[in-house]
Coordinates of C-alpha atoms in Angstrom, one line a residue:
Chain A
M1 CA 66.5 7.0 -47.5
R2 CA 66.8 10.8 -47.7
I3 CA 66.1 12.6 -44.4
L4 CA 65.4 16.3 -44.2
K5 CA 64.5 18.7 -41.4
L6 CA 61.4 20.8 -41.2
K7 CA 60.9 23.5 -38.6
R8 CA 57.8 22.9 -36.5
Q9 CA 56.1 26.2 -37.5
N10 CA 56.5 25.2 -41.2
L11 CA 54.4 22.0 -41.0
F12 CA 51.0 23.6 -41.4
P13 CA 52.1 26.0 -44.2
F14 CA 53.6 22.9 -46.0
L15 CA 50.3 20.9 -45.6
Q16 CA 48.5 24.0 -46.7
A17 CA 50.5 24.1 -49.9
I18 CA 49.7 20.4 -50.5
S19 CA 46.0 21.0 -49.9
N20 CA 45.9 23.6 -52.6
G21 CA 46.5 20.9 -55.2
A22 CA 45.0 17.8 -53.7
E23 CA 42.3 16.6 -51.3
L24 CA 44.1 16.6 -48.0
W25 CA 42.8 14.2 -45.3
G26 CA 44.1 14.2 -41.7
P27 CA 43.3 13.7 -38.1
I28 CA 40.5 16.0 -36.9
K29 CA 38.7 16.1 -33.5
K30 CA 35.1 15.1 -33.5
D31 CA 33.3 15.0 -30.1
N32 CA 35.8 13.2 -27.9
Q33 CA 37.4 11.2 -30.7
T34 CA 39.8 11.9 -33.5
I35 CA 38.9 10.8 -37.0
F36 CA 40.5 10.9 -40.4
N37 CA 38.6 13.5 -42.3
F38 CA 38.8 15.8 -45.3
V39 CA 40.7 19.0 -44.3
P40 CA 39.9 22.1 -46.4
T41 CA 42.9 24.5 -46.9
E42 CA 41.4 27.2 -44.6
E43 CA 41.0 24.6 -41.8
I44 CA 44.5 23.3 -41.7
A45 CA 44.9 24.6 -38.1
K46 CA 42.2 22.2 -37.0
L47 CA 44.5 19.2 -37.6
N48 CA 45.0 17.4 -34.4
L49 CA 48.7 16.4 -34.1
N50 CA 48.5 15.0 -30.6
F51 CA 46.1 12.1 -31.0
T52 CA 46.9 8.5 -30.1
R53 CA 44.6 6.6 -32.4
T54 CA 41.7 7.5 -34.6
L55 CA 38.2 6.0 -34.2
L56 CA 38.4 4.1 -37.5
P57 CA 41.7 3.0 -39.1
P58 CA 42.7 4.5 -42.5
K59 CA 41.4 1.4 -44.3
K60 CA 38.1 3.4 -44.6
L61 CA 39.8 5.4 -47.4
F62 CA 40.9 2.3 -49.4
V63 CA 38.0 -0.1 -48.7
P64 CA 35.1 2.2 -47.7
P65 CA 32.6 0.7 -45.2
S66 CA 30.2 0.4 -48.1
F67 CA 30.8 1.2 -51.8
I68 CA 29.4 0.4 -55.2
M69 CA 31.5 -2.1 -57.2
F70 CA 29.2 -2.3 -60.3
Q71 CA 26.2 -0.5 -61.7
V72 CA 23.8 -3.2 -62.7
T73 CA 21.8 -2.6 -65.8
N74 CA 20.1 -5.0 -68.3
K75 CA 23.4 -4.8 -70.2
G76 CA 25.3 -6.4 -67.3
Y77 CA 27.8 -5.2 -64.8
Q78 CA 29.6 -1.9 -65.3
E79 CA 32.6 -1.1 -63.1
D80 CA 32.2 1.9 -60.9
Y81 CA 35.5 3.6 -59.7
S82 CA 33.9 7.0 -59.2
W83 CA 34.5 7.0 -55.4
I84 CA 38.2 6.8 -55.8
K85 CA 39.9 10.3 -55.5
E86 CA 43.4 11.7 -55.7
R87 CA 44.2 12.3 -52.0
V88 CA 47.0 13.0 -49.6
L89 CA 46.4 11.3 -46.2
F90 CA 48.4 12.9 -43.4
G91 CA 48.9 11.6 -39.8
L92 CA 49.4 7.9 -40.2
H93 CA 51.1 6.4 -37.2
P94 CA 53.4 3.4 -37.7
C95 CA 50.8 0.9 -36.6
D96 CA 48.3 2.1 -39.2
L97 CA 51.0 2.1 -42.0
H98 CA 51.8 -1.5 -41.0
G99 CA 48.1 -2.2 -41.1
L100 CA 48.0 -1.0 -44.7
L101 CA 51.0 -3.1 -45.6
N102 CA 49.0 -6.0 -44.2
L103 CA 46.0 -5.2 -46.3
D104 CA 48.4 -4.9 -49.4
R105 CA 49.3 -8.5 -48.9
I106 CA 45.7 -9.6 -49.1
F107 CA 44.2 -7.1 -51.6
A108 CA 47.1 -6.2 -53.9
Q109 CA 48.5 -9.7 -54.6
N110 CA 47.1 -12.9 -56.1
F111 CA 44.1 -11.6 -58.1
P112 CA 44.7 -8.0 -57.1
D113 CA 41.6 -6.1 -56.1
S114 CA 41.4 -3.3 -58.7
Y115 CA 39.4 -1.0 -56.4
Y116 CA 41.9 -1.3 -53.5
V117 CA 44.9 -1.0 -55.8
Q118 CA 43.6 2.1 -57.5
A119 CA 42.7 3.8 -54.2
R120 CA 46.1 3.0 -52.8
Q121 CA 47.9 4.3 -55.9
K122 CA 45.9 7.6 -55.9
T123 CA 46.5 8.3 -52.2
L124 CA 49.8 9.6 -50.9
L125 CA 50.6 8.5 -47.3
L126 CA 52.2 10.9 -44.9
G127 CA 53.2 9.2 -41.6
L128 CA 53.5 11.0 -38.3
S129 CA 55.4 9.8 -35.2
C130 CA 53.4 9.1 -32.0
W131 CA 53.7 8.5 -28.3
P132 CA 52.1 5.4 -26.7
D133 CA 49.2 5.5 -24.2
D134 CA 48.1 2.6 -21.9
Y135 CA 46.6 0.7 -24.8
C136 CA 49.3 0.7 -27.4
L137 CA 50.8 -2.7 -28.0
C138 CA 52.8 -1.9 -31.1
Q139 CA 56.1 -2.5 -29.4
S140 CA 55.1 -6.1 -28.6
T141 CA 53.9 -6.6 -32.2
H142 CA 57.1 -5.0 -33.6
T143 CA 55.1 -2.4 -35.5
D144 CA 56.2 0.6 -33.4
I145 CA 58.6 1.7 -36.1
I146 CA 58.0 1.9 -39.9
E147 CA 60.7 1.7 -42.5
E148 CA 58.6 1.4 -45.7
G149 CA 55.1 1.9 -47.1
F150 CA 54.9 5.7 -46.7
D151 CA 55.6 8.6 -49.1
L152 CA 56.8 10.9 -46.3
F153 CA 57.2 10.3 -42.6
F154 CA 57.4 13.1 -40.0
T155 CA 59.2 12.3 -36.7
D156 CA 58.3 14.9 -34.1
L157 CA 61.5 16.1 -32.3
E158 CA 59.7 19.1 -30.7
D159 CA 61.4 22.0 -32.4
Y160 CA 61.5 20.4 -35.7
Y161 CA 60.5 17.3 -37.6
L162 CA 62.8 14.8 -39.2
V163 CA 61.2 14.1 -42.6
W164 CA 61.9 10.7 -44.1
I165 CA 61.3 10.6 -47.9
G166 CA 59.9 7.2 -48.8
S167 CA 59.1 7.5 -52.4
S168 CA 59.5 9.5 -55.6
K169 CA 56.0 11.0 -55.1
G170 CA 56.9 12.1 -51.6
D171 CA 59.9 13.8 -53.0
D172 CA 57.6 15.7 -55.4
L173 CA 55.6 17.0 -52.4
I174 CA 58.8 18.4 -50.9
R175 CA 59.5 20.2 -54.1
L176 CA 56.3 22.2 -53.6
K177 CA 58.0 24.1 -50.8
P178 CA 61.7 23.3 -50.9
E179 CA 62.5 26.4 -48.9
F180 CA 60.9 24.8 -45.8
F181 CA 63.3 21.9 -45.7
E182 CA 66.9 21.7 -44.6
E183 CA 69.3 19.1 -46.0
G184 CA 72.0 17.4 -43.9
L185 CA 71.6 16.4 -40.2
N186 CA 74.3 17.2 -37.7
E187 CA 75.5 15.1 -34.9
K188 CA 73.1 16.8 -32.5
D189 CA 70.1 16.0 -34.6
I190 CA 71.1 12.4 -34.8
E191 CA 71.6 12.3 -31.0
S192 CA 68.3 13.8 -30.3
Y193 CA 66.6 11.3 -32.6
I194 CA 68.3 8.4 -30.8
K195 CA 67.3 9.9 -27.4
W196 CA 63.7 10.3 -28.6
R197 CA 63.6 6.6 -29.7
E198 CA 65.0 5.5 -26.4
R199 CA 62.5 7.6 -24.4
R200 CA 59.6 6.4 -26.6
A201 CA 60.7 2.7 -26.3
Q202 CA 60.5 3.1 -22.5
A203 CA 57.1 4.8 -22.6
F204 CA 55.2 1.6 -23.4
K205 CA 53.3 0.4 -20.4
T206 CA 51.4 -2.5 -21.9
K207 CA 52.9 -5.6 -23.4
I208 CA 51.8 -8.9 -24.8
N209 CA 53.8 -12.0 -25.5
F210 CA 53.2 -11.8 -29.2
V211 CA 55.9 -14.2 -30.4
F212 CA 54.4 -17.0 -28.3
M213 CA 50.9 -16.5 -29.6
P214 CA 51.0 -18.8 -32.7
D215 CA 52.1 -21.7 -30.5
L216 CA 49.6 -20.9 -27.7
M217 CA 46.7 -20.5 -30.2
E218 CA 47.5 -24.0 -31.4
L219 CA 48.0 -25.5 -28.0
K220 CA 45.0 -23.9 -26.4
Y221 CA 42.6 -24.6 -29.3
N222 CA 40.3 -26.4 -26.9
S223 CA 40.8 -24.1 -23.9
P224 CA 37.6 -23.1 -22.0
L225 CA 38.6 -19.5 -22.4
W226 CA 37.1 -19.5 -25.8
E227 CA 33.7 -20.6 -24.4
K228 CA 34.0 -18.0 -21.7
A229 CA 34.8 -15.2 -24.1
G230 CA 32.1 -16.5 -26.5
A231 CA 29.5 -16.4 -23.8
A232 CA 30.1 -12.7 -23.1
C233 CA 30.8 -11.6 -26.7
L234 CA 27.9 -9.4 -28.0
A235 CA 28.7 -10.4 -31.6
C236 CA 28.4 -6.7 -32.5
G237 CA 31.4 -6.7 -34.9
S238 CA 32.8 -3.5 -33.5
C239 CA 36.3 -5.1 -33.2
S240 CA 36.3 -5.7 -36.9
M241 CA 35.2 -2.2 -37.8
V242 CA 38.0 -0.6 -35.8
C243 CA 40.7 -3.1 -36.7
P244 CA 43.2 -1.9 -39.3
T245 CA 43.7 -5.4 -40.6
C246 CA 40.2 -6.8 -40.7
N247 CA 39.6 -7.2 -44.4
C248 CA 36.4 -9.2 -44.6
Y249 CA 33.5 -7.9 -46.7
N250 CA 30.1 -8.9 -47.9
V251 CA 28.7 -8.3 -51.4
R252 CA 25.1 -7.9 -52.3
D253 CA 23.0 -6.8 -55.2
E254 CA 20.5 -3.9 -54.8
I255 CA 17.8 -3.3 -57.3
S256 CA 16.0 -0.1 -57.8
L257 CA 12.4 0.5 -58.6
G258 CA 11.6 2.1 -61.8
N259 CA 14.1 2.4 -64.6
K260 CA 17.2 3.1 -62.6
P261 CA 20.2 0.9 -62.6
G262 CA 20.8 -1.5 -59.7
R263 CA 24.1 -1.8 -57.8
R264 CA 26.5 -4.5 -56.6
V265 CA 27.5 -3.2 -53.2
R266 CA 30.5 -4.2 -51.2
E267 CA 30.4 -3.6 -47.4
W268 CA 32.5 -4.4 -44.3
D269 CA 31.7 -7.6 -42.6
S270 CA 33.0 -9.3 -39.5
C271 CA 33.6 -13.0 -38.7
T272 CA 32.0 -12.3 -35.3
L273 CA 28.6 -11.9 -36.9
L274 CA 26.3 -14.9 -36.9
E275 CA 25.7 -15.0 -40.7
Y276 CA 29.4 -15.0 -41.5
S277 CA 29.8 -18.6 -42.4
L278 CA 26.2 -19.4 -43.2
V279 CA 25.6 -21.1 -46.5
A280 CA 22.4 -21.4 -48.5
G281 CA 20.4 -24.3 -47.2
G282 CA 21.0 -23.4 -43.6
E283 CA 24.4 -25.0 -42.8
N284 CA 26.3 -22.6 -40.6
F285 CA 30.0 -23.6 -40.2
R286 CA 30.5 -21.1 -37.4
E287 CA 27.3 -21.1 -35.5
K288 CA 29.0 -20.7 -32.1
K289 CA 30.3 -17.3 -31.0
S290 CA 33.4 -19.1 -29.5
S291 CA 34.2 -20.5 -32.9
R292 CA 33.9 -17.1 -34.6
L293 CA 36.0 -15.4 -32.0
K294 CA 38.7 -18.1 -32.4
L295 CA 38.8 -17.3 -36.1
W296 CA 39.2 -13.6 -35.3
Y297 CA 42.1 -14.3 -33.0
T298 CA 43.7 -16.9 -35.4
H299 CA 43.9 -14.0 -37.9
K300 CA 45.4 -11.5 -35.4
L301 CA 47.6 -13.7 -33.3
Q302 CA 48.5 -16.9 -35.2
A303 CA 48.6 -16.7 -38.9
F304 CA 47.2 -14.6 -41.7
G305 CA 46.1 -16.9 -44.5
S306 CA 48.6 -19.5 -45.6
K307 CA 49.5 -17.2 -48.5
F308 CA 50.0 -14.1 -46.5
G309 CA 52.4 -15.0 -43.7
K310 CA 52.6 -13.6 -40.2
P311 CA 49.8 -12.8 -37.7
S312 CA 48.2 -9.6 -38.6
C313 CA 47.8 -7.6 -35.3
V314 CA 49.6 -4.3 -35.5
G315 CA 49.1 -3.4 -31.9
C316 CA 47.1 -0.2 -32.5
G317 CA 45.0 -0.8 -29.3
R318 CA 41.7 0.0 -31.0
C319 CA 40.0 -3.3 -29.9
L320 CA 41.2 -2.5 -26.3
V321 CA 39.3 0.8 -26.3
T322 CA 36.3 -0.4 -28.3
C323 CA 35.1 -3.9 -27.2
P324 CA 32.2 -3.3 -24.7
V325 CA 33.0 -6.5 -22.8
G326 CA 36.8 -6.3 -22.8
I327 CA 37.6 -9.0 -25.4
N328 CA 40.7 -7.8 -27.1
V329 CA 44.2 -8.8 -28.1
K330 CA 45.6 -7.9 -24.7
S331 CA 43.0 -9.8 -22.6
I332 CA 43.0 -12.8 -24.9
S333 CA 46.8 -13.0 -25.2
D334 CA 47.2 -12.7 -21.4
S335 CA 44.6 -15.4 -20.9
L336 CA 46.3 -17.7 -23.4
E337 CA 49.5 -17.2 -21.4
G338 CA 47.6 -18.3 -18.2
Q339 CA 47.6 -14.9 -16.6
K340 CA 44.7 -13.8 -14.4
V341 CA 42.8 -11.2 -16.4
D342 CA 40.5 -8.5 -15.1
A343 CA 38.1 -8.1 -18.0
F344 CA 34.3 -8.0 -18.1
W345 CA 34.1 -11.3 -20.1
V346 CA 36.2 -13.1 -17.4
R347 CA 34.0 -11.7 -14.6
F348 CA 30.9 -12.5 -16.7
S349 CA 31.9 -16.2 -16.8
E350 CA 33.0 -16.3 -13.2
E351 CA 30.6 -14.0 -11.3
V352 CA 27.7 -13.0 -13.5
R353 CA 27.0 -16.3 -15.1
P354 CA 29.1 -18.9 -13.4
Chain B
M1 CA 55.8 -6.0 -55.5
K2 CA 55.0 -2.5 -54.2
V3 CA 51.4 -1.3 -54.7
E4 CA 52.5 1.9 -56.4
N5 CA 54.4 0.0 -59.1
K6 CA 51.4 -2.2 -60.1
S7 CA 50.3 -1.7 -63.6
N8 CA 46.6 -1.2 -64.4
Q9 CA 44.7 -4.2 -63.2
T10 CA 41.8 -5.9 -64.7
N11 CA 38.8 -6.2 -62.3
P12 CA 38.9 -9.7 -60.8
F13 CA 35.3 -9.3 -59.7
L14 CA 33.8 -8.4 -63.1
P15 CA 31.4 -11.2 -64.2
E16 CA 31.8 -12.3 -67.9
P17 CA 28.4 -12.5 -69.8
A18 CA 27.4 -16.1 -70.3
R19 CA 24.3 -17.7 -71.9
I20 CA 22.2 -20.5 -70.5
V21 CA 22.0 -22.8 -73.5
R22 CA 20.1 -25.6 -71.8
A23 CA 18.4 -26.0 -68.4
Y24 CA 16.3 -28.9 -67.1
H25 CA 15.3 -30.5 -63.9
L26 CA 17.4 -33.4 -62.6
T27 CA 15.3 -33.8 -59.5
Q28 CA 12.5 -31.7 -58.0
D29 CA 14.9 -29.2 -56.5
V30 CA 18.1 -29.7 -58.6
K31 CA 18.5 -28.3 -62.0
F32 CA 21.1 -28.9 -64.7
F33 CA 22.5 -25.8 -66.4
Q34 CA 24.6 -25.8 -69.6
V35 CA 26.2 -22.4 -69.9
R36 CA 28.4 -20.8 -72.6
L37 CA 30.4 -17.6 -72.3
V38 CA 29.0 -15.2 -74.9
D39 CA 32.5 -14.4 -76.2
M40 CA 33.3 -17.5 -78.3
E41 CA 37.1 -17.0 -77.9
K42 CA 36.7 -16.9 -74.1
A43 CA 34.3 -19.9 -74.2
L44 CA 36.9 -22.1 -76.0
S45 CA 39.9 -20.9 -74.0
F46 CA 38.2 -21.3 -70.6
R47 CA 40.6 -23.8 -69.0
Y48 CA 39.9 -25.4 -65.7
R49 CA 40.6 -28.6 -63.6
P50 CA 38.0 -31.0 -62.4
G51 CA 37.1 -29.9 -58.8
Q52 CA 37.4 -26.1 -59.5
F53 CA 34.4 -23.8 -59.1
A54 CA 33.0 -20.6 -60.7
M55 CA 31.2 -17.6 -59.4
I56 CA 27.8 -17.2 -61.0
S57 CA 25.9 -13.9 -61.0
V58 CA 22.2 -13.4 -61.6
L59 CA 21.5 -9.7 -62.4
G60 CA 20.1 -8.0 -59.4
A61 CA 20.0 -11.2 -57.2
G62 CA 23.6 -11.6 -56.4
E63 CA 26.5 -13.9 -56.8
A64 CA 27.4 -17.4 -55.4
P65 CA 30.0 -20.1 -55.9
F66 CA 29.2 -23.3 -57.8
S67 CA 31.3 -26.3 -58.6
I68 CA 31.8 -27.1 -62.2
S69 CA 30.2 -30.4 -63.2
S70 CA 31.5 -30.6 -66.7
T71 CA 34.9 -31.9 -67.7
P72 CA 37.7 -29.8 -69.3
S73 CA 38.1 -32.7 -71.7
R74 CA 35.0 -31.4 -73.4
P75 CA 35.6 -27.7 -73.9
G76 CA 33.2 -25.0 -74.9
L77 CA 30.2 -25.6 -72.6
L78 CA 30.2 -25.4 -68.8
E79 CA 27.8 -27.4 -66.8
F80 CA 26.4 -27.0 -63.3
C81 CA 24.1 -29.0 -61.1
I82 CA 22.4 -26.5 -58.8
R83 CA 20.0 -27.0 -55.9
K84 CA 17.4 -24.4 -55.2
V85 CA 18.3 -23.3 -51.7
G86 CA 18.9 -19.5 -51.6
T87 CA 18.5 -16.1 -53.2
V88 CA 20.8 -16.6 -56.1
T89 CA 19.6 -20.1 -56.9
N90 CA 16.0 -19.2 -56.7
A91 CA 16.6 -16.4 -59.2
L92 CA 18.6 -18.8 -61.4
F93 CA 15.8 -21.3 -61.4
R94 CA 13.4 -18.7 -62.8
L95 CA 15.7 -18.0 -65.8
K96 CA 14.8 -19.6 -69.1
E97 CA 17.2 -20.9 -71.8
N98 CA 18.9 -18.1 -73.7
S99 CA 19.0 -15.9 -70.5
L100 CA 22.2 -14.1 -69.8
I101 CA 24.0 -14.6 -66.5
G102 CA 27.5 -13.5 -65.2
L103 CA 30.3 -15.9 -64.7
R104 CA 33.9 -15.7 -63.5
G105 CA 36.5 -18.2 -62.6
P106 CA 37.7 -20.9 -62.6
Y107 CA 38.8 -20.7 -58.9
G108 CA 40.3 -23.1 -56.4
N109 CA 42.8 -25.8 -56.6
G110 CA 40.9 -28.7 -58.2
F111 CA 41.8 -32.4 -58.0
P112 CA 45.5 -33.4 -58.5
I113 CA 44.8 -35.1 -61.8
E114 CA 48.5 -35.5 -62.7
A115 CA 49.3 -37.3 -59.5
M116 CA 46.2 -39.6 -60.0
E117 CA 47.4 -40.7 -63.4
G118 CA 48.3 -44.4 -63.5
K119 CA 46.5 -45.0 -60.2
D120 CA 43.2 -46.5 -59.1
V121 CA 40.4 -43.9 -58.6
L122 CA 37.7 -44.6 -56.1
I123 CA 34.9 -42.0 -56.2
V124 CA 32.5 -41.8 -53.2
V125 CA 29.5 -39.7 -53.7
G126 CA 26.7 -38.6 -51.4
G127 CA 23.7 -36.8 -52.8
L128 CA 24.6 -33.5 -54.5
G129 CA 28.3 -34.4 -54.1
A130 CA 27.7 -35.8 -57.6
A131 CA 28.0 -32.2 -58.9
P132 CA 31.8 -31.7 -58.4
L133 CA 32.7 -35.4 -58.7
R134 CA 30.9 -35.7 -62.1
S135 CA 33.7 -33.5 -63.5
V136 CA 36.5 -35.8 -62.4
L137 CA 34.5 -38.9 -63.3
L138 CA 33.9 -37.8 -66.9
Y139 CA 37.5 -36.7 -67.1
C140 CA 38.6 -40.2 -66.1
L141 CA 36.3 -41.7 -68.7
D142 CA 37.4 -39.4 -71.5
N143 CA 41.0 -40.3 -70.7
R144 CA 40.3 -43.9 -69.6
D145 CA 43.7 -45.2 -70.5
Q146 CA 45.5 -42.8 -68.1
F147 CA 43.9 -44.3 -65.0
R148 CA 43.8 -47.9 -63.7
R149 CA 40.6 -49.0 -62.0
V150 CA 37.8 -46.5 -61.8
I151 CA 35.3 -47.3 -59.0
V152 CA 32.1 -45.2 -58.2
L153 CA 30.1 -45.6 -55.1
Y154 CA 27.0 -43.3 -55.1
G155 CA 24.5 -43.0 -52.3
S156 CA 21.4 -40.8 -52.3
K157 CA 18.4 -40.5 -50.0
R158 CA 15.7 -41.8 -52.5
P159 CA 15.8 -43.0 -56.1
A160 CA 14.1 -39.8 -57.3
E161 CA 16.9 -37.7 -55.7
M162 CA 19.8 -39.5 -57.4
I163 CA 21.0 -37.0 -60.0
F164 CA 22.1 -38.4 -63.4
R165 CA 20.4 -41.7 -62.3
E166 CA 20.2 -42.9 -65.9
E167 CA 23.8 -42.0 -66.6
Y168 CA 24.9 -44.1 -63.7
F169 CA 22.8 -47.1 -64.7
D170 CA 24.5 -46.9 -68.1
L171 CA 27.9 -46.8 -66.4
K172 CA 27.0 -50.0 -64.6
K173 CA 27.0 -51.7 -68.0
R174 CA 30.5 -50.7 -68.8
S175 CA 33.2 -53.4 -68.2
D176 CA 36.0 -50.8 -67.6
L177 CA 34.3 -49.3 -64.6
E178 CA 32.8 -50.5 -61.3
C179 CA 29.7 -48.6 -60.3
H180 CA 27.7 -49.3 -57.2
L181 CA 24.5 -47.4 -56.3
A182 CA 22.6 -47.2 -53.0
V183 CA 19.6 -45.3 -51.7
D184 CA 18.8 -44.8 -48.0
A185 CA 15.2 -45.8 -48.6
D186 CA 13.3 -47.0 -51.6
D187 CA 9.8 -45.4 -51.9
T188 CA 9.3 -46.6 -55.5
G189 CA 9.3 -50.3 -54.9
T190 CA 11.3 -50.7 -58.1
W191 CA 14.8 -50.1 -56.9
T192 CA 17.1 -52.9 -57.9
E193 CA 20.3 -51.8 -56.3
N194 CA 21.5 -51.5 -52.7
I195 CA 19.4 -50.1 -49.9
G196 CA 21.3 -48.4 -47.2
V197 CA 23.8 -45.5 -46.7
V198 CA 26.8 -45.2 -49.1
T199 CA 29.1 -47.0 -46.7
T200 CA 27.2 -50.2 -47.2
L201 CA 28.6 -50.3 -50.7
F202 CA 32.2 -50.7 -49.4
P203 CA 32.1 -54.6 -49.2
K204 CA 31.4 -54.6 -52.9
V205 CA 34.9 -53.1 -53.6
K206 CA 37.3 -56.0 -53.8
E207 CA 41.1 -56.2 -53.7
V208 CA 42.0 -52.6 -53.2
D209 CA 45.6 -51.6 -53.8
P210 CA 45.6 -48.9 -51.2
A211 CA 49.1 -47.4 -51.9
N212 CA 48.0 -46.8 -55.5
T213 CA 44.5 -45.6 -54.9
Y214 CA 43.2 -42.1 -54.8
A215 CA 39.8 -41.8 -53.0
L216 CA 37.6 -38.8 -53.9
V217 CA 34.8 -37.9 -51.5
C218 CA 32.0 -35.4 -51.7
G219 CA 28.7 -35.3 -50.0
P220 CA 26.8 -33.7 -47.1
P221 CA 29.0 -32.8 -44.1
V222 CA 27.7 -35.7 -42.0
M223 CA 28.9 -38.2 -44.6
Y224 CA 32.6 -37.6 -44.4
K225 CA 33.2 -39.1 -40.9
F226 CA 31.8 -42.5 -41.9
V227 CA 33.2 -42.7 -45.3
I228 CA 36.7 -41.7 -44.1
K229 CA 36.6 -44.5 -41.5
E230 CA 36.0 -47.0 -44.3
L231 CA 38.8 -45.6 -46.4
I232 CA 41.2 -45.7 -43.5
K233 CA 40.2 -49.3 -43.0
L234 CA 41.2 -50.0 -46.6
N235 CA 44.6 -48.5 -45.7
I236 CA 44.4 -45.7 -48.3
P237 CA 47.0 -43.1 -47.3
K238 CA 45.7 -40.0 -45.7
H239 CA 47.1 -37.7 -48.3
Q240 CA 45.4 -39.7 -51.1
I241 CA 42.0 -39.3 -49.5
L242 CA 40.6 -36.1 -51.2
M243 CA 37.4 -34.3 -50.4
T244 CA 35.9 -31.2 -51.8
L245 CA 34.2 -28.8 -49.3
E246 CA 31.6 -26.1 -49.3
R247 CA 31.9 -22.7 -47.6
R248 CA 30.3 -19.3 -47.9
M249 CA 32.2 -17.2 -50.4
K250 CA 31.7 -13.7 -51.6
C251 CA 34.8 -13.3 -53.9
G252 CA 36.4 -16.6 -54.8
V253 CA 39.8 -15.0 -54.9
G254 CA 41.0 -14.8 -51.3
K255 CA 39.8 -11.3 -50.4
C256 CA 36.4 -11.4 -48.7
G257 CA 37.5 -13.8 -45.9
H258 CA 34.3 -15.8 -45.5
C259 CA 35.7 -19.2 -46.5
A260 CA 38.6 -19.0 -43.9
I261 CA 39.3 -22.2 -42.1
D262 CA 41.9 -21.7 -39.4
Y263 CA 44.5 -19.7 -41.4
I264 CA 43.7 -21.1 -44.9
Y265 CA 41.2 -20.0 -47.5
T266 CA 38.9 -22.6 -49.1
C267 CA 38.8 -20.6 -52.3
L268 CA 42.6 -20.5 -52.8
D269 CA 43.9 -23.5 -50.9
G270 CA 40.8 -25.6 -51.5
P271 CA 38.0 -26.6 -52.1
V272 CA 39.8 -29.9 -52.5
F273 CA 41.6 -31.0 -49.3
T274 CA 43.2 -34.2 -48.2
Y275 CA 42.4 -36.1 -45.1
W276 CA 45.7 -35.1 -43.7
D277 CA 44.6 -31.4 -44.1
V278 CA 41.5 -32.3 -42.1
L279 CA 43.5 -33.8 -39.2
H280 CA 46.0 -30.8 -39.4
M281 CA 43.5 -28.0 -39.7
R282 CA 40.7 -29.2 -37.3
E283 CA 37.9 -27.0 -38.6
L284 CA 37.6 -28.5 -42.1
I285 CA 34.9 -31.0 -41.4

């Protein structure tokens, strides 16, 4: 892979040059959160480079929370791709890039989803290195480093960035402002990169025993912990909204009054919601919250569809900061391991509702 | 293959226009639909296996999965037995012959017909389970010399709820087929066959060669436990006991997630599963 150097002060001018030709999206502060948002050229300076995780993962640009698949007229179903735009998305941390690679395995293979594939193909991905906080689990899930799946990746070494060129299109971006980039790393650069990786590796404070989880999920299938977590779960679906690898969706037809076309709409769904496995006639294959939670964690910690391989958790920590009752990959993994866990759902089962 | 290198894709969710060529009631709440893709080429080249399903769209009402009741050995028309239970089926019941619907598929694995060739086929049906199993039954009859014994056990709640009742009474007259029927209760006073649940028909099946028998089961969820017990008693190997399952589906192609069972997808890995899968996966039935 080609690796270049970019002086720190040249990052924004470089992104500005990109934003003149394409719709640039990147991390922006909103209230107390950071979100991926459209960044107009004159607002490049608003980009927040020091965020840990955005509220929603980047999947929202490739599978929007709700979008129109088809316009429905009396002539039938007409495909609607009008929401898909040419974009450059800056600020993807390794966990989020791994999350997209996970979604690729579901959406881009075996009956490829034409909406997802088009959105992916029209969006350039610019990664950015990060520093872990108390909730980052990506070291445990082996997704703290990314080697593929990006067009450019910026590793922040304080005075300058190492810029990894991951694709031909990424290389085209460099050629917008070749004068900003230096070829050839010297020994000192390499040493400071290695030091940075070592320091970062030691900065992780939170761990889970990820490699044991497939076995423990199988062995503890009937463990009371599922009933305990199920009793406290609010079945709100927030965990799925913020998870970079939750791919489930619902489809429904909307009709319009008057002579306007109807729509077939696709929107995010979550296996934690009651109606998730409900079929016509009233049979609900996952009526219990415990059964629905178990499915969620099967996907994250055990396996990811027989056709798609490994467990899907990328350790971004979003469920840790989002779940109102503390059900998350950390507290569930620790419980599966037999550790004493201090989370609301555990106290709920032991103190609030024994 | 990397996403950026994928060539332009066709839309796997786009329903193909299809015409209802015939529709009539089988029972009070079950209707039989004969459907043909409007594009003649596509209608004739629509290849599927018994046990596969299709996604049917009713304009403005939505889309749902339905098992195909016709056999690929009679190409051109697709047949469905559909119970009126939800939004899509209610809209479908209102459609008259010559109405257009959307159809895409076929999806799912279907029955392992090649493995069943030269073997005995025991079909156990409960209620509307006759919809998917009709496909494999007709396939066996159309290719009768490729299979050894063909045995059908069919139980329904009441005589009026037995779909294709006349077809099955005709089958009883055939000498190359064993067909046994039962109803839970006879409210007509004219029922000449067994009264009782479908498992009461098992004593009628004599001299089973278990190692060379494939058992195919479909019915309401409560039925499986009892039927499987009987099949195990007959020593039919677990991997030769096949069942076809129902789940919520919004895509049919392994994307929407709703049909997930443990870490498999009913739409891709099923809807036909073996009893071994059931023991292995725990959440199947």
